[in-house]
């Protein structure tokens, strides 16, 4: 099942790539579920069972309008982001790979957006790219084990953990949350894909390109902490709630790890993808004068 956020309403995505059609969940369920995404995640088991039985009424299908897509989980109770979760990225960042627990921080939800956006570059900032697999939680999870952890996942989506490196590293200790939370710094989408849709949800290719030049490419099978291990590790401490969002970490190839370092410039386009999910498209614009 694929689930999209279209103008803050939950919609099933049907059809093949390039000719997707959508079905509004609240309309199709006569108001039982939705209209927003949070209600769908709160009732995840019931909604997925309903959707599996549903015969989509042809007269309610609408041609997908990508411009209306929002983040698949736009109002999570918690957002987790994981650092240094690929060996080659830990090395390019100058850190040892984590063994017990990777660094965990947050991206504030005001930075969330849908998949196709213009992003304003903060003045005097060094804005970097980090393509990531993003997990949305489907049921409450506390002290769960790796073996059963996939059953707590609603689905997967593509994300960019855009990061302003000066803010992130300024001061006596790193400021990950603020440096990664400027407006538009957490584009996600194009929609959520349930784990059963993948041949192997633990092995997905992901990457991104600037103006067509590939800068990152990796596979989630190279994650140091896989999705199930992350859920086990996070849920040792916190209680994960339906709709919670986890950015799982980025593979090698970020700008700050290059020699010379490279950051995003106004006018550049960043295209990101996760195999079996879809693409994100960001265009970067300069901050207006006087800001
Ligand atoms: Zn990241």
Coordinates of C-alpha atoms and ligand atoms in Angstrom, one line a residue:
X1 CA 0.0 0.0 0.0
X2 CA 1.1 3.5 -0.8
X3 CA -0.2 6.4 1.3
X4 CA 0.2 10.1 0.4
X5 CA -0.5 13.4 2.1
X6 CA -2.4 15.5 -0.4
X7 CA -3.3 18.9 1.0
X8 CA -3.2 17.5 4.5
X9 CA -5.7 14.7 3.6
X10 CA -4.7 11.0 3.6
X11 CA -5.0 9.4 0.1
X12 CA -4.2 6.0 -1.2
X13 CA -1.9 6.0 -4.3
X14 CA -2.8 3.6 -7.1
X15 CA -1.5 3.0 -10.5
X16 CA 2.0 2.8 -12.0
X17 CA 4.9 5.3 -12.1
X18 CA 4.0 8.4 -14.0
X19 CA 0.3 7.7 -14.1
X20 CA -0.6 7.5 -10.4
X21 CA -4.1 8.1 -9.3
X22 CA -5.2 8.9 -5.7
X23 CA -8.2 8.0 -3.6
X24 CA -9.1 10.1 -0.7
X25 CA -9.3 8.0 2.5
X26 CA -12.0 9.9 4.2
X27 CA -14.2 10.0 1.1
X28 CA -13.7 6.3 0.3
X29 CA -14.3 5.2 3.9
X30 CA -17.4 7.4 4.3
X31 CA -15.6 9.4 7.0
X32 CA -14.5 6.4 9.0
X33 CA -10.8 7.2 8.7
X34 CA -9.0 10.5 8.2
X35 CA -9.3 13.1 6.7
X36 CA -5.8 13.9 8.1
X37 CA -2.8 11.6 8.3
X38 CA -2.6 11.5 12.1
X39 CA -6.0 9.8 12.4
X40 CA -4.9 7.2 9.8
X41 CA -1.7 6.4 11.8
X42 CA -3.7 6.2 15.1
X43 CA -5.9 3.5 13.4
X44 CA -3.1 2.0 11.3
X45 CA -4.1 -1.7 11.7
X46 CA -7.7 -1.1 10.9
X47 CA -7.0 1.2 8.0
X48 CA -4.6 -1.2 6.3
X49 CA -7.1 -4.0 6.7
X50 CA -9.8 -1.8 5.2
X51 CA -7.5 -0.8 2.3
X52 CA -6.6 -4.4 1.6
X53 CA -10.2 -5.3 1.1
X54 CA -11.2 -2.1 -0.7
X55 CA -12.3 -2.2 -4.3
X56 CA -11.3 1.3 -5.4
X57 CA -14.3 3.1 -6.9
X58 CA -13.2 4.3 -10.4
X59 CA -15.2 7.4 -10.2
X60 CA -13.4 8.6 -7.0
X61 CA -9.9 8.3 -8.4
X62 CA -8.1 11.5 -9.1
X63 CA -5.0 12.1 -11.1
X64 CA -2.0 12.7 -8.8
X65 CA -1.0 16.4 -8.4
X66 CA 2.6 16.3 -7.0
X67 CA 2.4 20.0 -6.2
X68 CA -0.1 19.2 -3.5
X69 CA 1.9 16.5 -1.8
X70 CA 3.0 17.1 1.8
X71 CA 5.2 15.1 4.2
X72 CA 3.6 11.6 4.7
X73 CA 3.5 12.1 8.5
X74 CA 3.1 15.9 8.9
X75 CA 2.5 16.0 12.6
X76 CA 4.5 13.4 14.4
X77 CA 4.7 13.4 18.2
X78 CA 8.4 12.8 17.9
X79 CA 11.1 13.1 15.2
X80 CA 14.3 11.2 15.5
X81 CA 17.3 11.6 13.3
X82 CA 20.3 9.3 13.4
X83 CA 23.9 10.2 12.7
X84 CA 27.0 8.3 11.5
X85 CA 24.9 5.2 10.5
X86 CA 26.9 4.2 7.4
X87 CA 30.6 3.3 7.8
X88 CA 31.9 5.3 4.9
X89 CA 29.9 8.4 6.0
X90 CA 31.3 8.1 9.6
X91 CA 34.8 7.9 8.1
X92 CA 34.3 11.0 5.9
X93 CA 32.9 12.9 8.9
X94 CA 36.1 12.1 10.9
X95 CA 34.4 9.9 13.5
X96 CA 34.7 6.3 14.6
X97 CA 31.6 4.2 13.6
X98 CA 29.2 3.8 16.5
X99 CA 29.0 0.4 18.2
X100 CA 26.5 0.6 21.1
X101 CA 24.2 3.5 19.9
X102 CA 24.5 5.9 17.1
X103 CA 24.1 9.7 17.8
X104 CA 20.4 10.5 18.0
X105 CA 19.0 14.0 17.6
X106 CA 15.9 15.7 16.2
X107 CA 14.7 17.7 13.3
X108 CA 12.0 20.1 14.4
X109 CA 8.7 19.5 12.6
X110 CA 8.4 23.1 11.4
X111 CA 11.2 22.1 8.9
X112 CA 9.0 19.4 7.3
X113 CA 7.7 19.7 3.7
X114 CA 6.5 17.7 0.8
X115 CA 8.7 16.2 -1.9
X116 CA 8.9 19.1 -4.4
X117 CA 10.0 22.4 -3.0
X118 CA 12.0 25.6 -3.3
X119 CA 14.3 25.9 -0.3
X120 CA 15.7 29.3 0.9
X121 CA 19.4 29.1 1.7
X122 CA 20.1 30.9 5.1
X123 CA 22.5 33.9 4.4
X124 CA 26.1 33.0 5.1
X125 CA 25.2 29.3 5.6
X126 CA 26.9 26.1 4.5
X127 CA 23.9 24.0 3.5
X128 CA 24.7 20.3 2.8
X129 CA 22.7 17.4 1.5
X130 CA 22.0 14.1 3.2
X131 CA 19.6 11.7 1.4
X132 CA 18.0 9.2 3.9
X133 CA 15.5 6.5 4.2
X134 CA 12.8 7.7 6.5
X135 CA 10.7 5.4 8.7
X136 CA 7.1 6.2 10.0
X137 CA 6.0 4.2 13.0
X138 CA 2.6 2.4 12.8
X139 CA 2.0 1.3 16.4
X140 CA 3.2 2.1 19.9
X141 CA 6.6 0.6 20.6
X142 CA 8.5 0.4 23.9
X143 CA 11.3 -2.1 24.6
X144 CA 10.7 -4.0 21.4
X145 CA 13.3 -6.5 20.0
X146 CA 15.0 -6.3 16.7
X147 CA 13.3 -9.6 15.6
X148 CA 9.8 -8.1 15.8
X149 CA 10.6 -4.5 15.0
X150 CA 9.4 -4.4 11.4
X151 CA 5.8 -5.0 12.6
X152 CA 5.9 -1.6 14.3
X153 CA 6.7 0.2 11.0
X154 CA 3.8 1.8 9.1
X155 CA 6.0 2.4 6.0
X156 CA 9.0 4.0 4.5
X157 CA 9.6 7.2 2.6
X158 CA 12.4 9.2 1.1
X159 CA 13.9 12.2 3.0
X160 CA 16.6 14.8 2.8
X161 CA 18.2 15.8 6.1
X162 CA 19.3 19.2 4.8
X163 CA 22.0 20.5 7.2
X164 CA 23.5 24.0 7.7
X165 CA 26.9 23.0 9.0
X166 CA 28.0 26.3 10.6
X167 CA 24.9 26.3 12.9
X168 CA 25.3 22.6 13.5
X169 CA 28.9 22.9 14.7
X170 CA 28.9 26.4 16.3
X171 CA 29.5 26.8 20.0
X172 CA 31.0 24.5 22.7
X173 CA 28.9 21.5 21.6
X174 CA 27.2 20.6 18.3
X175 CA 23.7 22.0 17.6
X176 CA 22.3 19.3 15.4
X177 CA 18.6 20.1 15.9
X178 CA 18.8 23.7 15.0
X179 CA 21.3 23.4 12.1
X180 CA 19.0 20.8 10.5
X181 CA 15.7 22.6 11.0
X182 CA 15.6 25.7 8.9
X183 CA 12.3 26.1 7.0
X184 CA 12.0 23.4 4.3
X185 CA 15.1 21.4 5.5
X186 CA 13.2 18.1 5.9
X187 CA 11.5 17.4 2.6
X188 CA 9.9 13.9 2.5
X189 CA 7.9 11.8 0.2
X190 CA 6.6 11.4 -2.4
X191 CA 4.5 9.1 -0.3
X192 CA 4.7 6.3 2.3
X193 CA 5.2 2.7 1.1
X194 CA 4.4 -0.2 3.4
X195 CA 7.2 -2.7 4.1
X196 CA 5.3 -5.6 2.4
X197 CA 5.7 -3.8 -1.0
X198 CA 9.5 -4.4 -1.0
X199 CA 11.2 -7.6 -2.0
X200 CA 13.6 -6.8 0.8
X201 CA 12.9 -3.7 2.9
X202 CA 16.4 -4.0 4.5
X203 CA 18.2 -3.5 1.1
X204 CA 17.1 -0.4 -0.8
X205 CA 19.3 1.8 -3.0
X206 CA 19.2 5.5 -2.2
X207 CA 21.1 8.5 -3.7
X208 CA 21.0 12.1 -4.8
X209 CA 22.3 14.3 -7.6
X210 CA 23.0 18.0 -7.9
X211 CA 22.1 19.4 -11.3
X212 CA 22.3 15.8 -12.6
X213 CA 25.7 15.0 -11.0
X214 CA 25.4 12.1 -8.7
X215 CA 26.9 13.0 -5.3
X216 CA 25.5 10.2 -3.0
X217 CA 24.6 6.6 -3.7
X218 CA 24.3 3.8 -1.1
X219 CA 22.2 0.8 0.0
X220 CA 20.3 0.5 3.2
X221 CA 21.9 -3.0 3.6
X222 CA 25.0 -1.0 4.6
X223 CA 23.3 0.7 7.5
X224 CA 25.4 0.1 10.7
X225 CA 22.1 0.1 12.7
X226 CA 19.4 -1.4 10.4
X227 CA 15.8 -0.2 10.7
X228 CA 14.9 -3.0 13.1
X229 CA 18.0 -2.4 15.2
X230 CA 17.2 1.3 15.3
X231 CA 13.7 0.7 16.6
X232 CA 15.0 -1.7 19.2
X233 CA 17.7 0.8 20.3
X234 CA 15.3 3.9 20.4
X235 CA 12.5 2.0 22.1
X236 CA 14.8 0.9 24.9
X237 CA 14.5 4.5 26.1
X238 CA 11.5 6.2 24.5
X239 CA 8.0 5.0 23.6
X240 CA 7.5 5.4 19.9
X241 CA 4.0 6.5 18.9
X242 CA 2.1 6.0 15.6
X243 CA 3.1 8.6 13.1
X244 CA 6.6 9.2 14.7
X245 CA 9.3 9.8 12.1
X246 CA 12.8 8.4 12.1
X247 CA 15.5 9.7 9.7
X248 CA 17.8 6.7 9.5
X249 CA 21.1 8.3 8.5
X250 CA 22.9 9.2 5.3
X251 CA 25.5 7.3 3.2
X252 CA 28.8 8.8 2.1
X253 CA 29.2 11.7 -0.3
X254 CA 28.0 14.7 1.7
X255 CA 29.6 18.1 0.9
X256 CA 31.3 18.7 4.2
X257 CA 33.2 15.4 3.7
X258 CA 34.7 16.5 0.4
X259 CA 38.1 18.0 -0.4
X260 CA 37.5 20.9 -1.1
X261 CA 34.2 21.1 0.8
X262 CA 31.2 21.8 -1.3
X263 CA 27.8 23.3 -0.3
X264 CA 24.5 24.0 -2.1
X265 CA 24.3 27.3 -4.0
X266 CA 21.3 29.3 -5.2
X267 CA 20.0 28.1 -8.5
X268 CA 21.1 24.5 -7.9
X269 CA 18.7 21.6 -8.1
X270 CA 18.9 18.5 -5.8
X271 CA 17.2 15.4 -6.9
X272 CA 17.0 12.5 -4.3
X273 CA 15.6 9.0 -4.6
X274 CA 15.0 5.8 -2.7
X275 CA 14.5 2.7 -4.8
X276 CA 10.9 1.5 -4.7
X277 CA 9.6 4.7 -3.1
X278 CA 10.2 7.6 -5.4
X279 CA 12.0 11.0 -5.8
X280 CA 12.3 14.4 -4.1
X281 CA 13.1 17.6 -6.0
X282 CA 14.6 20.6 -4.3
X283 CA 15.6 23.9 -5.9
X284 CA 17.7 26.3 -3.8
X285 CA 17.1 30.0 -3.7
X286 CA 19.0 32.9 -2.1
X287 CA 17.5 34.6 1.0
X288 CA 15.9 37.9 0.1
X289 CA 18.2 41.0 0.7
X290 CA 17.9 42.5 4.1
X291 CA 17.4 39.3 6.0
Ligands
LIG1 ZN1 21.3 12.9 8.6

